[in-house]
């Protein structure tokens, strides 16, 4: 059906009639998802990742002028003007404008229905914390000040549960159930509350921390020094300083989650159980960890690969032999 044809008695708008700019589309989209209850983190992410796209388009670009070619030129803009060459980073920017583009297509502000292009990149396996590094980090600090004990307990919680950093910051004292060994996580990425099982060791650490912390039920479990919600930057800085003191060069918050999941996969934890613990809404992300599992492959490789004849030395010296 061509634009301008009648369907169900409603006349489709011609291109010349559509005067919605991308900036107006963005504002309408943000209002829509805010009404639907999307988290502040999600709103900030869209705002951050759309900054370059609106800068690239300019204030007055109409939605009806946005095509697949526009997105291809935007990729070049990111690479050549903004000097961002990492494929994962570029795709993150594209992924965060994709819902807005689709929203515009659905509203018929954008007339061309097209897929958002993606940049191909070489996948690599992420390095995880080694057992030796974890043992160093989880050793009880000699200093008994609030910041040291809090950071130590945070590290134990990250390493023992695989919880997301922003979920950890929102934990409340009343959410810790030491009797049943669980933590209630209410502020989740997918808006679905879940229970985190906690080990005996983490239970002991949390017991000691709560005796030291002396907080009320509604207080944040890991607050700032002022008793308020700890900022993400503060949490990251605390972890970095602590890791530096322990001689551990890695200090990524998300790496604790990655390490936890990798170790769980290598211990043959059921994917369904692991999904409940990690809070992944689908198995897609977890499948990447299971697909990268090496223990199964190592276990069968001897049955596939050629074998050395042990009766002969591969590098037997021929020196001194008579010809």
XYZ file of C-alpha atoms in Angstrom:
323
model
C 0.000 0.000 0.000
C 1.380 3.406 -0.947
C 1.451 6.400 1.389
C -1.758 8.348 0.936
C -3.889 5.237 0.342
C -6.900 4.610 2.558
C -6.924 1.660 4.968
C -9.944 1.117 7.223
C -11.227 4.567 6.393
C -8.096 6.288 7.746
C -5.889 8.270 5.419
C -2.150 7.697 5.862
C -0.223 10.922 6.245
C 1.968 12.079 3.406
C 5.636 12.778 4.123
C 5.074 16.522 3.755
C 2.482 16.429 6.553
C 4.817 14.876 9.139
C 6.761 17.578 10.946
C 7.970 15.694 14.023
C 11.690 16.193 14.710
C 13.850 13.449 16.203
C 14.240 15.546 19.345
C 10.452 15.633 19.728
C 10.305 11.878 19.075
C 12.958 11.296 21.741
C 11.036 13.365 24.306
C 7.784 11.536 23.508
C 9.520 8.165 23.822
C 11.128 9.075 27.160
C 7.776 10.205 28.557
C 6.196 6.950 27.359
C 8.710 4.651 29.069
C 8.713 6.786 32.216
C 4.936 6.340 32.470
C 5.471 2.590 32.022
C 7.757 2.558 35.053
C 11.169 2.043 33.507
C 14.004 2.536 35.983
C 16.006 5.721 36.412
C 19.062 3.757 35.315
C 17.361 2.916 32.000
C 16.273 6.528 31.496
C 19.813 7.773 32.141
C 21.209 5.167 29.741
C 18.932 6.316 26.904
C 19.782 9.939 27.623
C 23.520 9.260 27.627
C 23.560 7.152 24.466
C 21.291 9.502 22.483
C 23.497 12.518 23.105
C 25.797 11.798 20.153
C 22.939 10.880 17.809
C 21.081 14.151 18.418
C 24.352 16.019 18.075
C 24.915 14.231 14.756
C 21.387 14.926 13.458
C 21.089 18.521 14.619
C 18.092 20.214 16.232
C 15.771 20.360 13.221
C 16.135 16.959 11.535
C 12.692 15.539 10.782
C 11.878 11.928 11.588
C 10.661 11.373 8.031
C 14.195 12.075 6.785
C 15.762 9.320 8.920
C 16.637 6.193 6.933
C 18.975 3.231 7.238
C 21.569 5.333 5.425
C 21.322 7.888 8.265
C 22.344 5.206 10.761
C 25.230 4.048 8.573
C 26.528 7.622 8.392
C 26.101 7.895 12.163
C 28.384 4.885 12.642
C 31.070 6.652 10.603
C 30.506 9.788 12.696
C 31.094 7.833 15.907
C 34.222 6.218 14.508
C 35.824 9.194 12.758
C 34.623 12.232 14.718
C 34.126 10.813 18.213
C 37.080 8.425 17.802
C 35.184 5.440 19.218
C 36.434 2.339 17.432
C 35.482 -0.440 19.846
C 32.686 -2.475 18.235
C 31.028 -3.276 21.568
C 30.874 0.424 22.491
C 29.502 1.458 19.092
C 26.828 -1.243 19.212
C 25.874 -0.063 22.690
C 25.156 3.401 21.273
C 23.152 1.871 18.415
C 21.252 -0.467 20.726
C 20.102 2.460 22.853
C 18.643 4.414 19.940
C 17.009 1.344 18.381
C 13.875 1.394 20.629
C 13.356 5.075 19.816
C 13.642 4.453 16.075
C 11.185 1.545 16.338
C 8.849 3.739 18.392
C 9.011 6.360 15.632
C 8.298 3.753 12.941
C 5.313 2.462 14.909
C 3.971 6.009 15.248
C 4.662 6.554 11.522
C 6.872 9.545 12.225
C 9.640 7.544 10.504
C 8.309 6.236 7.201
C 11.004 3.688 6.284
C 10.839 0.436 8.259
C 14.455 -0.740 8.593
C 16.728 -2.685 10.918
C 19.360 -0.871 12.943
C 22.798 -1.818 11.554
C 25.361 -3.387 13.869
C 29.141 -3.374 13.784
C 30.893 -6.740 13.612
C 33.780 -7.209 16.008
C 36.094 -9.962 17.177
C 34.706 -11.596 20.302
C 37.171 -12.404 23.067
C 36.875 -14.279 26.345
C 36.869 -11.990 29.363
C 39.465 -12.560 32.020
C 37.988 -13.422 35.419
C 39.290 -13.055 38.963
C 41.564 -15.944 39.851
C 41.100 -17.918 43.065
C 44.317 -16.399 44.409
C 43.059 -12.866 43.682
C 39.707 -13.567 45.328
C 41.422 -14.983 48.416
C 43.487 -11.813 48.712
C 40.449 -9.561 48.342
C 38.252 -11.538 50.730
C 40.809 -11.677 53.531
C 39.497 -9.748 56.532
C 40.963 -6.210 56.687
C 43.152 -5.254 59.620
C 41.583 -1.790 59.825
C 38.233 -1.747 61.630
C 36.869 1.529 60.245
C 33.428 1.648 58.591
C 34.686 2.114 55.011
C 37.073 -0.856 55.169
C 34.536 -3.241 56.729
C 31.809 -2.076 54.348
C 34.011 -2.557 51.257
C 35.165 -5.977 52.474
C 31.545 -7.078 52.979
C 30.576 -5.678 49.570
C 33.344 -7.722 47.939
C 32.128 -10.851 49.699
C 28.562 -10.160 48.516
C 29.589 -9.484 44.909
C 31.823 -12.554 44.735
C 29.351 -14.887 46.473
C 26.091 -13.958 44.732
C 26.857 -12.473 41.302
C 24.543 -9.570 42.128
C 24.580 -6.519 39.838
C 26.295 -3.445 41.278
C 23.202 -1.247 41.036
C 21.107 -3.956 42.714
C 23.651 -4.183 45.526
C 23.505 -0.427 46.139
C 19.720 -0.627 46.620
C 19.769 -3.490 49.148
C 18.098 -2.831 52.506
C 19.028 -4.182 55.923
C 15.596 -5.813 56.268
C 16.235 -7.760 53.052
C 18.923 -9.884 54.723
C 17.467 -13.097 56.179
C 20.299 -14.822 58.011
C 18.005 -17.529 59.387
C 16.954 -18.734 55.926
C 20.219 -17.633 54.311
C 18.797 -15.369 51.639
C 18.816 -11.757 50.483
C 15.766 -10.088 48.951
C 16.577 -8.046 45.848
C 13.742 -5.637 45.051
C 15.406 -3.025 42.825
C 16.152 -5.250 39.818
C 16.900 -4.574 36.167
C 13.794 -6.383 34.900
C 11.506 -5.155 37.717
C 11.094 -8.707 39.053
C 12.053 -9.173 42.711
C 14.132 -12.244 43.507
C 15.790 -14.051 46.384
C 19.532 -14.590 46.450
C 20.797 -17.657 48.322
C 23.808 -16.916 50.506
C 26.574 -19.295 51.524
C 27.522 -20.117 55.105
C 30.674 -18.030 54.699
C 28.792 -14.978 53.407
C 26.246 -15.437 56.197
C 29.055 -15.214 58.766
C 30.486 -12.110 57.074
C 27.070 -10.395 56.958
C 26.398 -11.283 60.606
C 29.626 -9.593 61.653
C 28.965 -6.607 59.376
C 25.414 -6.051 60.655
C 26.641 -6.129 64.254
C 29.223 -3.518 63.295
C 26.826 -1.463 61.146
C 23.818 -1.384 63.539
C 21.289 -0.203 60.946
C 17.485 -0.164 61.013
C 15.398 -2.345 58.706
C 14.667 0.292 56.056
C 18.255 1.571 55.965
C 20.475 0.801 53.004
C 22.608 -2.263 53.663
C 25.661 -0.559 52.147
C 25.067 3.187 52.562
C 27.322 6.155 51.984
C 29.119 7.552 55.020
C 26.098 9.850 55.397
C 23.645 6.948 55.502
C 22.289 7.645 52.022
C 22.234 5.652 48.773
C 25.832 5.098 47.727
C 26.659 6.593 44.322
C 27.902 4.235 41.620
C 31.101 6.275 41.317
C 31.699 5.996 45.076
C 31.264 2.231 44.966
C 33.635 1.941 42.006
C 36.242 4.110 43.744
C 36.030 2.091 46.981
C 36.562 -1.155 45.089
C 39.485 0.281 43.105
C 41.252 1.601 46.203
C 40.726 -1.697 48.030
C 41.985 -3.760 45.077
C 45.057 -1.526 44.747
C 45.886 -2.054 48.425
C 45.586 -5.812 47.964
C 47.781 -5.782 44.861
C 44.976 -6.855 42.509
C 45.070 -4.977 39.219
C 41.509 -5.863 38.167
C 38.803 -3.764 39.794
C 35.757 -4.001 37.533
C 32.482 -4.301 39.456
C 30.855 -6.362 36.711
C 33.830 -8.723 36.650
C 32.686 -10.179 39.986
C 29.371 -11.135 38.364
C 31.185 -12.525 35.334
C 33.495 -14.554 37.586
C 30.594 -15.900 39.651
C 28.670 -17.052 36.566
C 31.762 -18.578 34.931
C 32.595 -20.560 38.075
C 28.964 -21.705 38.395
C 28.955 -22.942 34.797
C 32.231 -24.810 35.351
C 30.650 -26.457 38.413
C 27.788 -27.697 36.190
C 25.121 -25.616 37.940
C 21.752 -26.007 36.225
C 21.085 -23.140 33.767
C 17.571 -22.680 35.176
C 18.830 -22.387 38.757
C 21.612 -20.036 37.694
C 19.092 -17.885 35.817
C 17.022 -17.530 39.000
C 20.109 -16.469 40.947
C 21.467 -13.993 38.396
C 18.108 -12.507 37.424
C 18.587 -12.811 33.661
C 15.192 -12.402 31.976
C 16.161 -14.825 29.185
C 18.745 -17.553 28.671
C 20.384 -15.667 25.804
C 23.109 -14.032 27.917
C 23.753 -17.119 30.028
C 24.080 -19.270 26.921
C 27.242 -17.341 26.061
C 28.857 -18.655 29.247
C 27.744 -22.235 28.644
C 28.898 -22.081 25.020
C 32.338 -20.942 26.203
C 32.679 -23.783 28.714
C 35.953 -25.635 28.157
C 35.770 -28.489 30.683
C 33.431 -30.609 28.533
C 35.670 -30.162 25.500
C 38.840 -31.009 27.410
C 37.148 -34.136 28.763
C 36.613 -35.658 25.311
C 39.579 -34.309 23.347
C 41.811 -37.305 24.182
C 39.298 -39.578 22.462
C 39.468 -37.489 19.292
C 43.044 -36.290 18.902
C 46.005 -38.438 17.715
C 48.026 -40.108 20.463
C 51.778 -40.222 20.976
C 53.383 -43.633 20.677
C 54.943 -43.857 24.136
C 57.300 -46.637 23.070
C 59.200 -44.130 20.980
C 60.661 -40.806 21.927
C 59.407 -38.058 19.652
C 62.648 -36.152 19.809
C 65.003 -39.125 20.066
C 68.505 -37.969 19.377
C 70.199 -39.473 16.331
C 73.640 -38.238 17.344
C 76.258 -40.892 17.657
C 74.383 -43.371 15.492
C 76.352 -45.227 12.895
C 75.201 -44.825 9.348
